[in-house]
Amino acid sequence: MSKQKKQVLILGGGFGGVKTALDLCDVDTYQVTLLSDSPDFKYYPALYRSATGGSRKSSIIPLADIFEDKPVILMHEQAVKLDRDNQVVITESKQKIPYDILVVALGSITNFFGIEGLQEFSYGIKSIEEAEKLKRHLHQQMLDDKKPDLNYVVIGGGPTGIELVGALPHYMRWIMKHHGLKERKINIELVESSPRLLPRMPRDLSVAVARQLRKQGIKLYLGQTVKAQTANELIINDRPVKSHTVVWTAGMASSPFLKENNFTLERGRVVVDEFLRAKGESAENVYVIGDNAVTEYSGMAQTALHDAAFLAANLRRLADGRVPKVYRPKKPIYVFPAGERWAAVLWGSVRLYGWLGWVLREAADWVGYHDVEPWWKASELFLAESDSEESCPMCGESQSRSQAEV
Ligand SMILES: Cc1cc2nc3c(=O)[nH]c(=O)nc-3n(C[C@H](O)[C@H](O)[C@H](O)COP(=O)(O)OP(=O)(O)OC[C@H]3O[C@@H](n4cnc5c(N)ncnc54)[C@H](O)[C@@H]3O)c2cc1C
């Protein structure tokens, strides 16, 4: 007689959610459902490339492609409410999705810290839509022969701000050259409120990254706080900077779903036990992973993948009647690209800088794609990263770009 399968409901089709679903979907006793508000998996580490002339293919992968031939039910819905008593998640369209085991992997949203004007006037690179909007704007500025921006400001000296600002000088030169424009003198600035870049990294690494950015002509404003933004300028401390191109990369907050559904939170993330179960729950079947969980290295794709692999392995053990293992955090390898073919790497206590760092970053991307796709599709996506089949979003002129051209 066939036993009824347990319903595993995973919220969020990002690094954690997708990996959990992939690792668990072949267990006979589980039926896995993946619910996400986006039809695509977002490969965030490549978004800055999509904003600066790279292809969009490497930044977003349709969930339907990833789960083609996999026994996973995909639902394109936004999770709104958790009804613990009845073990259902209620979506925006009022559907009630039942679960026996719930995995919460809803990731983070942009946080503007209530700074006046930022949400309205700044650009972002948290989604492909934002990245492409920024790209269009950069072209628009260069083609504007009346009053184009002279100042291009990225806010946030963390990994995202550094990789974006490091790619800008090369890309802006490329836009000018391919539109046959005389090279203009523009300022590219990076603003960080801490006294140094990458404040959570060792000091020598921050110094090396800062040196590399300065070498490319980028001006660093450290220990400076953004106070407000208007349609025409940004106020940094009390200094107004005229710019229509401000990119905010400085703030992240956990998904609002967590607070709205009364999870026990610490700094916006859910407190979890040694099995990544949400603490303080009456039921023991609610797990939280990735950016949403308070773990040592939360906030990184590598951690979300590690959490997912750990949780899927434990749920397999439970399905077989075995004892689950205790969670151990895994220290990530930190890689910070900061310009054309240059990256800083921190691997344990080892530091690597320059081209070798860049090679490692490329290798990490291949591994990242391979975490969600078989090796041949991962290779295609990886190769798409260096595709720069770009058509100007303003004049529609199609151009091909190569490093040698600039
Ligand atoms: C620009 C950028 C660059 C980054 N670069 C790196 C890097 O180089 N290396 C690194 O290790 N980390 C990097 N990170 C961090 C990394 O991407 C995150 O730590 C990782 O995505 C967390 O995985 P997750 O599964 O917790 O959440 P996510 O991958 O964000 O997935 C969350 C998913 O949930 C969906 N969702 C959200 N709310 C709802 C809802 N209410 N209902 C249904 N679905 C919902 C979202 O659409 C998304 O698909 C970067 C982040 C950004 C923004």
Short mmCIF file of C-alpha atoms and ligand atoms in Angstrom, two decimals:
data_model
loop_
_atom_site.label_atom_id
_atom_site.label_comp_id
_atom_site.label_asym_id
_atom_site.label_seq_id
_atom_site.Cartn_x
_atom_site.Cartn_y
_atom_site.Cartn_z
CA MET A 1 0.00 0.00 0.00
CA SER A 2 1.47 3.39 -0.97
CA LYS A 3 1.96 5.81 1.91
CA GLN A 4 1.00 9.46 1.40
CA LYS A 5 4.00 11.69 0.68
CA LYS A 6 4.99 14.41 3.11
CA GLN A 7 4.56 17.91 1.68
CA VAL A 8 7.79 19.91 1.77
CA LEU A 9 7.02 23.55 0.99
CA ILE A 10 10.01 25.78 0.20
CA LEU A 11 9.52 29.55 0.21
CA GLY A 12 11.90 31.44 -2.10
CA GLY A 13 13.47 30.43 -5.41
CA GLY A 14 16.93 31.79 -4.68
CA PHE A 15 20.23 30.12 -3.75
CA GLY A 16 18.91 28.38 -0.63
CA GLY A 17 15.46 27.43 -1.90
CA VAL A 18 16.58 26.10 -5.29
CA LYS A 19 19.44 24.04 -3.86
CA THR A 20 17.16 22.52 -1.18
CA ALA A 21 14.57 21.58 -3.79
CA LEU A 22 17.19 20.06 -6.12
CA ASP A 23 18.80 18.02 -3.35
CA LEU A 24 15.50 16.74 -1.99
CA CYS A 25 13.23 16.17 -4.97
CA ASP A 26 14.27 12.55 -5.58
CA VAL A 27 13.28 11.38 -2.08
CA ASP A 28 10.25 9.11 -2.57
CA THR A 29 8.57 10.02 0.69
CA TYR A 30 8.56 13.79 -0.03
CA GLN A 31 6.62 15.93 -2.49
CA VAL A 32 8.55 19.17 -2.93
CA THR A 33 6.83 22.45 -3.82
CA LEU A 34 8.91 25.57 -4.53
CA LEU A 35 7.02 28.81 -4.19
CA SER A 36 8.64 32.03 -5.39
CA ASP A 37 7.48 35.51 -6.29
CA SER A 38 9.80 35.52 -9.31
CA PRO A 39 9.77 33.06 -12.24
CA ASP A 40 13.58 33.30 -12.34
CA PHE A 41 16.51 32.34 -10.17
CA LYS A 42 18.66 35.45 -9.72
CA TYR A 43 22.39 34.96 -9.86
CA TYR A 44 23.22 38.16 -7.96
CA PRO A 45 27.01 37.98 -8.32
CA ALA A 46 26.68 38.62 -12.09
CA LEU A 47 24.20 41.52 -11.92
CA TYR A 48 26.88 44.20 -11.89
CA ARG A 49 28.14 42.77 -15.18
CA SER A 50 24.64 42.95 -16.68
CA ALA A 51 24.54 46.62 -15.62
CA THR A 52 27.84 47.29 -17.37
CA GLY A 53 27.43 45.63 -20.75
CA GLY A 54 27.37 41.93 -19.89
CA SER A 55 24.57 39.66 -21.04
CA ARG A 56 21.41 39.22 -18.97
CA LYS A 57 21.53 35.45 -19.54
CA SER A 58 24.22 35.01 -16.89
CA SER A 59 22.19 36.85 -14.21
CA ILE A 60 18.78 35.23 -14.43
CA ILE A 61 17.86 31.60 -15.06
CA PRO A 62 14.20 30.57 -15.43
CA LEU A 63 13.17 28.25 -12.58
CA ALA A 64 11.25 26.23 -15.19
CA ASP A 65 14.60 25.45 -16.90
CA ILE A 66 16.32 24.46 -13.67
CA PHE A 67 13.48 22.10 -12.70
CA GLU A 68 12.77 20.75 -16.16
CA ASP A 69 12.40 16.96 -15.70
CA LYS A 70 12.47 17.29 -11.90
CA PRO A 71 9.49 16.19 -9.76
CA VAL A 72 9.10 19.62 -8.13
CA ILE A 73 5.89 21.64 -8.17
CA LEU A 74 6.70 25.26 -9.06
CA MET A 75 4.39 28.03 -7.91
CA HIS A 76 4.82 31.63 -8.98
CA GLU A 77 3.22 33.38 -6.00
CA GLN A 78 4.11 35.72 -3.18
CA ALA A 79 3.97 34.21 0.31
CA VAL A 80 2.18 36.58 2.65
CA LYS A 81 1.01 34.79 5.76
CA LEU A 82 1.99 31.75 7.77
CA ASP A 83 -0.81 29.92 9.58
CA ARG A 84 1.11 27.64 11.94
CA ASP A 85 -1.95 26.07 13.55
CA ASN A 86 -3.28 24.77 10.25
CA GLN A 87 0.15 24.31 8.64
CA VAL A 88 -0.60 26.42 5.59
CA VAL A 89 1.08 29.36 3.85
CA ILE A 90 -1.30 31.92 2.41
CA THR A 91 -0.27 33.70 -0.77
CA GLU A 92 -1.10 37.15 -2.12
CA SER A 93 -3.79 35.63 -4.34
CA LYS A 94 -5.28 34.03 -1.18
CA GLN A 95 -4.26 30.49 -2.05
CA LYS A 96 -3.64 28.23 0.94
CA ILE A 97 -0.66 25.95 0.44
CA PRO A 98 -0.40 23.13 2.98
CA TYR A 99 2.88 21.80 4.31
CA ASP A 100 4.26 19.11 6.62
CA ILE A 101 7.75 20.62 6.49
CA LEU A 102 8.32 24.31 5.74
CA VAL A 103 11.65 25.78 4.53
CA VAL A 104 11.91 29.57 4.63
CA ALA A 105 14.51 31.01 2.22
CA LEU A 106 13.11 34.40 1.26
CA GLY A 107 16.38 36.33 1.10
CA SER A 108 16.83 40.08 1.61
CA ILE A 109 15.40 43.34 0.35
CA THR A 110 17.03 46.73 -0.14
CA ASN A 111 17.06 48.94 2.93
CA PHE A 112 17.24 52.71 2.42
CA PHE A 113 17.41 53.40 6.18
CA GLY A 114 14.75 56.06 5.70
CA ILE A 115 17.25 58.42 4.00
CA GLU A 116 15.23 61.09 2.29
CA GLY A 117 14.96 60.83 -1.51
CA LEU A 118 17.11 57.71 -1.93
CA GLN A 119 14.36 55.28 -2.77
CA GLU A 120 12.89 57.73 -5.27
CA PHE A 121 16.03 58.92 -7.06
CA SER A 122 18.77 56.31 -6.71
CA TYR A 123 19.50 53.30 -8.91
CA GLY A 124 20.09 49.74 -7.68
CA ILE A 125 21.45 46.40 -8.92
CA LYS A 126 19.37 43.96 -6.92
CA SER A 127 17.39 42.67 -9.91
CA ILE A 128 17.90 42.41 -13.67
CA GLU A 129 15.29 45.16 -14.15
CA GLU A 130 17.29 47.50 -11.90
CA ALA A 131 20.57 46.57 -13.60
CA GLU A 132 19.14 47.24 -17.06
CA LYS A 133 17.58 50.52 -15.94
CA LEU A 134 21.00 51.65 -14.73
CA LYS A 135 22.64 50.58 -18.00
CA ARG A 136 20.09 52.52 -20.05
CA HIS A 137 20.68 55.57 -17.87
CA LEU A 138 24.48 55.39 -18.33
CA HIS A 139 24.05 55.37 -22.11
CA GLN A 140 21.53 58.19 -21.88
CA GLN A 141 23.98 60.32 -19.92
CA MET A 142 26.77 59.76 -22.41
CA LEU A 143 24.55 60.56 -25.39
CA ASP A 144 23.11 63.67 -23.76
CA ASP A 145 24.86 66.57 -25.43
CA LYS A 146 23.22 69.20 -23.25
CA LYS A 147 24.06 68.65 -19.61
CA PRO A 148 25.29 65.12 -19.00
CA ASP A 149 26.34 64.07 -15.53
CA LEU A 150 29.93 64.67 -14.59
CA ASN A 151 29.63 62.80 -11.29
CA TYR A 152 28.75 59.12 -11.00
CA VAL A 153 28.30 58.05 -7.40
CA VAL A 154 28.12 54.55 -5.97
CA ILE A 155 27.15 54.38 -2.29
CA GLY A 156 28.44 51.47 -0.23
CA GLY A 157 31.99 50.19 0.11
CA GLY A 158 30.88 46.57 0.53
CA PRO A 159 31.32 43.82 -2.08
CA THR A 160 28.48 45.00 -4.36
CA GLY A 161 29.57 48.65 -4.41
CA ILE A 162 33.18 47.69 -5.06
CA GLU A 163 32.48 45.33 -7.95
CA LEU A 164 30.16 47.83 -9.61
CA VAL A 165 32.38 50.90 -9.21
CA GLY A 166 35.38 48.85 -10.38
CA ALA A 167 33.58 48.00 -13.63
CA LEU A 168 32.39 51.55 -14.36
CA PRO A 169 35.55 53.30 -15.69
CA HIS A 170 36.10 50.69 -18.39
CA TYR A 171 32.42 50.61 -19.33
CA MET A 172 32.01 54.39 -19.50
CA ARG A 173 35.06 54.63 -21.77
CA TRP A 174 33.58 51.91 -23.93
CA ILE A 175 30.25 53.73 -24.28
CA MET A 176 32.05 56.94 -25.30
CA LYS A 177 34.26 55.19 -27.81
CA HIS A 178 31.45 53.26 -29.47
CA HIS A 179 29.29 56.30 -29.84
CA GLY A 180 32.22 58.14 -31.36
CA LEU A 181 32.21 60.68 -28.54
CA LYS A 182 35.21 62.68 -27.49
CA GLU A 183 36.43 61.27 -24.18
CA ARG A 184 34.87 63.31 -21.39
CA LYS A 185 36.33 63.87 -17.97
CA ILE A 186 33.95 62.27 -15.52
CA ASN A 187 34.20 61.63 -11.79
CA ILE A 188 33.42 58.20 -10.45
CA GLU A 189 33.02 58.25 -6.69
CA LEU A 190 32.53 55.59 -4.05
CA VAL A 191 31.05 56.69 -0.73
CA GLU A 192 31.34 54.58 2.43
CA SER A 193 30.28 55.53 5.94
CA SER A 194 33.00 53.43 7.64
CA PRO A 195 36.57 54.73 7.73
CA ARG A 196 37.62 51.96 5.33
CA LEU A 197 36.22 49.79 2.53
CA LEU A 198 35.04 46.27 3.38
CA PRO A 199 34.95 47.09 7.09
CA ARG A 200 34.38 43.45 8.08
CA MET A 201 37.49 42.24 6.24
CA PRO A 202 41.12 42.43 7.43
CA ARG A 203 42.61 45.93 7.11
CA ASP A 204 45.34 44.98 4.60
CA LEU A 205 42.73 43.63 2.20
CA SER A 206 40.69 46.86 2.45
CA VAL A 207 43.84 48.86 1.75
CA ALA A 208 44.73 46.77 -1.32
CA VAL A 209 41.22 47.12 -2.78
CA ALA A 210 41.22 50.88 -2.11
CA ARG A 211 44.59 51.22 -3.87
CA GLN A 212 43.33 49.28 -6.87
CA LEU A 213 40.22 51.46 -7.19
CA ARG A 214 42.22 54.70 -6.83
CA LYS A 215 44.58 53.47 -9.56
CA GLN A 216 41.60 53.46 -11.91
CA GLY A 217 40.82 57.08 -11.02
CA ILE A 218 37.94 56.32 -8.69
CA LYS A 219 37.59 58.80 -5.83
CA LEU A 220 36.93 57.25 -2.46
CA TYR A 221 35.01 59.13 0.21
CA LEU A 222 35.44 57.14 3.40
CA GLY A 223 33.78 57.90 6.73
CA GLN A 224 31.18 59.96 4.84
CA THR A 225 27.46 59.61 5.39
CA VAL A 226 24.72 60.16 2.86
CA LYS A 227 22.12 62.49 4.31
CA ALA A 228 19.61 62.93 1.48
CA GLN A 229 19.11 62.84 -2.26
CA THR A 230 17.08 65.16 -4.44
CA ALA A 231 16.35 65.02 -8.18
CA ASN A 232 19.62 66.83 -8.95
CA GLU A 233 22.04 66.24 -6.12
CA LEU A 234 23.22 64.02 -3.33
CA ILE A 235 24.04 65.38 0.12
CA ILE A 236 27.09 63.66 1.59
CA ASN A 237 27.77 64.89 5.12
CA ASP A 238 26.95 68.53 4.33
CA ARG A 239 28.54 68.55 0.88
CA PRO A 240 26.16 68.65 -2.08
CA VAL A 241 27.28 66.63 -5.13
CA LYS A 242 25.51 67.33 -8.41
CA SER A 243 24.51 64.01 -9.94
CA HIS A 244 21.62 62.16 -11.51
CA THR A 245 23.52 58.91 -11.28
CA VAL A 246 23.57 57.61 -7.75
CA VAL A 247 23.61 53.85 -7.14
CA TRP A 248 22.66 52.63 -3.68
CA THR A 249 24.27 49.33 -2.67
CA ALA A 250 24.72 50.01 1.03
CA GLY A 251 21.74 48.50 2.80
CA MET A 252 20.03 45.14 3.05
CA ALA A 253 17.23 43.99 5.33
CA SER A 254 15.68 40.57 5.79
CA SER A 255 12.42 39.72 4.05
CA PRO A 256 9.45 41.50 5.73
CA PHE A 257 7.63 38.14 5.80
CA LEU A 258 9.66 37.20 8.91
CA LYS A 259 8.56 40.11 11.07
CA GLU A 260 5.02 40.08 9.77
CA ASN A 261 4.72 36.43 10.80
CA ASN A 262 6.18 36.78 14.28
CA PHE A 263 9.40 34.82 13.94
CA THR A 264 11.89 35.30 16.77
CA LEU A 265 14.37 37.75 15.27
CA GLU A 266 17.86 38.99 16.00
CA ARG A 267 19.05 41.88 13.79
CA GLY A 268 16.12 41.10 11.48
CA ARG A 269 17.09 37.46 10.99
CA VAL A 270 15.46 34.38 12.48
CA VAL A 271 17.07 32.73 15.48
CA VAL A 272 17.58 29.05 14.66
CA ASP A 273 18.59 25.97 16.63
CA GLU A 274 21.36 23.46 15.81
CA PHE A 275 19.19 21.91 13.07
CA LEU A 276 18.28 25.30 11.52
CA ARG A 277 14.76 25.06 12.93
CA ALA A 278 13.19 28.41 13.78
CA LYS A 279 13.49 28.88 17.54
CA GLY A 280 10.43 29.61 19.60
CA GLU A 281 8.08 27.78 17.21
CA SER A 282 5.46 25.52 18.74
CA ALA A 283 5.93 23.14 15.81
CA GLU A 284 9.32 21.65 14.99
CA ASN A 285 8.87 21.53 11.26
CA VAL A 286 9.75 25.11 10.27
CA TYR A 287 13.32 25.52 8.99
CA VAL A 288 15.04 28.78 8.05
CA ILE A 289 18.14 29.04 5.84
CA GLY A 290 20.37 31.47 3.94
CA ASP A 291 20.05 35.22 4.46
CA ASN A 292 17.02 34.72 6.71
CA ALA A 293 18.78 32.71 9.45
CA VAL A 294 21.09 33.97 12.19
CA THR A 295 24.18 31.92 11.42
CA GLU A 296 27.83 32.93 11.53
CA TYR A 297 28.27 33.63 7.80
CA SER A 298 24.72 34.52 6.85
CA GLY A 299 24.36 37.05 4.01
CA MET A 300 26.33 35.17 1.38
CA ALA A 301 25.30 32.88 -1.47
CA GLN A 302 27.90 30.33 -0.35
CA THR A 303 26.23 30.16 3.08
CA ALA A 304 22.75 29.80 1.58
CA LEU A 305 24.02 26.88 -0.54
CA HIS A 306 25.78 25.30 2.42
CA ASP A 307 22.64 25.62 4.59
CA ALA A 308 20.51 24.11 1.82
CA ALA A 309 22.83 21.11 1.34
CA PHE A 310 22.94 20.56 5.12
CA LEU A 311 19.16 20.78 5.52
CA ALA A 312 18.39 18.54 2.54
CA ALA A 313 20.83 15.91 3.88
CA ASN A 314 19.15 16.06 7.30
CA LEU A 315 15.65 15.79 5.85
CA ARG A 316 16.87 12.72 3.94
CA ARG A 317 18.13 11.25 7.21
CA LEU A 318 14.77 11.89 8.87
CA ALA A 319 12.99 10.23 5.94
CA ASP A 320 15.16 7.13 6.50
CA GLY A 321 14.52 7.15 10.26
CA ARG A 322 18.11 8.22 11.01
CA VAL A 323 19.28 10.83 13.51
CA PRO A 324 19.84 14.33 12.02
CA LYS A 325 23.27 15.97 12.21
CA VAL A 326 24.11 19.22 13.98
CA TYR A 327 24.73 22.33 11.84
CA ARG A 328 28.29 23.59 11.46
CA PRO A 329 28.88 26.93 9.74
CA LYS A 330 31.34 26.92 6.82
CA LYS A 331 33.69 29.83 6.41
CA PRO A 332 33.21 31.28 2.92
CA ILE A 333 35.98 32.13 0.47
CA TYR A 334 35.71 35.88 0.00
CA VAL A 335 36.30 37.21 -3.52
CA PHE A 336 36.05 40.91 -4.36
CA PRO A 337 36.40 41.94 -8.02
CA ALA A 338 37.57 45.56 -8.26
CA GLY A 339 38.23 46.31 -11.91
CA GLU A 340 39.01 44.59 -15.17
CA ARG A 341 40.53 41.18 -14.44
CA TRP A 342 41.46 42.10 -10.89
CA ALA A 343 40.07 40.62 -7.67
CA ALA A 344 41.09 40.34 -4.04
CA VAL A 345 40.60 36.94 -2.42
CA LEU A 346 40.58 35.93 1.23
CA TRP A 347 40.73 32.15 1.62
CA GLY A 348 41.27 31.29 5.28
CA SER A 349 44.32 33.36 6.07
CA VAL A 350 45.61 33.38 2.48
CA ARG A 351 45.28 36.54 0.37
CA LEU A 352 45.47 36.67 -3.41
CA TYR A 353 45.35 39.84 -5.47
CA GLY A 354 45.10 40.70 -9.13
CA TRP A 355 44.69 38.40 -12.10
CA LEU A 356 44.94 35.20 -10.04
CA GLY A 357 42.17 36.46 -7.79
CA TRP A 358 40.12 37.13 -10.92
CA VAL A 359 40.66 33.56 -12.14
CA LEU A 360 39.40 32.28 -8.78
CA ARG A 361 36.34 34.47 -9.07
CA GLU A 362 35.63 33.02 -12.51
CA ALA A 363 36.02 29.51 -11.12
CA ALA A 364 33.65 30.39 -8.25
CA ASP A 365 31.06 31.53 -10.78
CA TRP A 366 31.23 28.24 -12.64
CA VAL A 367 30.75 26.39 -9.33
CA GLY A 368 27.88 28.76 -8.48
CA TYR A 369 26.06 27.94 -11.73
CA HIS A 370 26.83 24.25 -11.28
CA ASP A 371 25.10 24.35 -7.89
CA VAL A 372 21.80 24.85 -9.70
CA GLU A 373 22.43 23.44 -13.20
CA PRO A 374 24.15 20.36 -14.70
CA TRP A 375 27.74 20.96 -15.84
CA TRP A 376 26.98 21.56 -19.53
CA LYS A 377 24.32 24.20 -18.76
CA ALA A 378 26.59 25.71 -16.06
CA SER A 379 29.32 26.00 -18.71
CA GLU A 380 26.94 27.78 -21.10
CA LEU A 381 25.98 30.28 -18.40
CA PHE A 382 29.58 30.73 -17.43
CA LEU A 383 30.56 31.48 -21.02
CA ALA A 384 27.62 33.89 -21.29
CA GLU A 385 29.30 35.96 -18.54
CA SER A 386 31.99 37.06 -20.95
CA ASP A 387 29.48 37.55 -23.78
CA SER A 388 29.06 41.21 -24.29
CA GLU A 389 26.67 41.27 -27.18
CA GLU A 390 25.45 44.70 -26.38
CA SER A 391 23.00 46.85 -28.24
CA CYS A 392 22.84 50.44 -27.10
CA PRO A 393 19.56 50.76 -25.19
CA MET A 394 19.25 54.36 -26.43
CA CYS A 395 20.01 54.31 -30.14
CA GLY A 396 19.51 50.55 -30.67
CA GLU A 397 22.82 50.28 -32.48
CA SER A 398 24.21 46.80 -32.06
CA GLN A 399 27.81 46.53 -31.03
CA SER A 400 30.18 43.86 -29.98
CA ARG A 401 32.65 44.57 -27.30
CA SER A 402 35.98 43.09 -26.46
CA GLN A 403 38.57 43.96 -23.90
CA ALA A 404 41.05 44.87 -26.61
CA GLU A 405 38.78 47.55 -28.00
CA VAL A 406 39.16 50.02 -25.16
C1 LIG B 1 24.18 42.53 -6.11
C2 LIG B 1 24.54 41.38 -5.20
C3 LIG B 1 25.74 40.71 -5.38
C4 LIG B 1 26.10 39.64 -4.54
N1 LIG B 1 27.29 38.99 -4.74
C5 LIG B 1 27.62 37.93 -3.96
C6 LIG B 1 28.82 37.20 -4.19
O1 LIG B 1 29.61 37.55 -5.07
N2 LIG B 1 29.09 36.12 -3.38
C7 LIG B 1 28.24 35.73 -2.39
O2 LIG B 1 28.52 34.73 -1.70
N3 LIG B 1 27.09 36.40 -2.14
C8 LIG B 1 26.75 37.48 -2.91
N4 LIG B 1 25.59 38.16 -2.67
C9 LIG B 1 24.70 37.73 -1.57
C10 LIG B 1 23.86 36.51 -2.00
O3 LIG B 1 23.28 36.73 -3.27
C11 LIG B 1 22.79 36.20 -0.96
O4 LIG B 1 23.41 35.98 0.27
C12 LIG B 1 22.00 34.96 -1.39
O5 LIG B 1 21.23 35.25 -2.54
C13 LIG B 1 21.08 34.48 -0.25
O6 LIG B 1 20.38 33.36 -0.69
P1 LIG B 1 18.90 33.12 -0.15
O7 LIG B 1 18.43 31.83 -0.71
O8 LIG B 1 18.85 33.30 1.32
O9 LIG B 1 18.05 34.32 -0.78
P2 LIG B 1 17.87 34.74 -2.31
O10 LIG B 1 18.87 34.12 -3.18
O11 LIG B 1 17.75 36.23 -2.32
O12 LIG B 1 16.44 34.13 -2.67
C14 LIG B 1 15.26 34.61 -2.12
C15 LIG B 1 14.14 34.30 -3.11
O13 LIG B 1 12.87 34.49 -2.47
C16 LIG B 1 11.99 35.19 -3.35
N5 LIG B 1 11.04 35.89 -2.49
C17 LIG B 1 11.26 36.95 -1.69
N6 LIG B 1 10.15 37.26 -0.99
C18 LIG B 1 9.20 36.36 -1.35
C19 LIG B 1 7.85 36.14 -0.94
N7 LIG B 1 7.24 36.87 -0.02
N8 LIG B 1 7.18 35.09 -1.51
C20 LIG B 1 7.79 34.30 -2.43
N9 LIG B 1 9.06 34.45 -2.83
C21 LIG B 1 9.76 35.48 -2.30
C22 LIG B 1 12.93 36.10 -4.13
O14 LIG B 1 12.40 36.53 -5.37
C23 LIG B 1 14.15 35.20 -4.34
O15 LIG B 1 13.98 34.41 -5.48
C24 LIG B 1 25.21 39.24 -3.49
C25 LIG B 1 24.00 39.92 -3.31
C26 LIG B 1 23.66 40.98 -4.16
C27 LIG B 1 22.35 41.69 -3.94
#
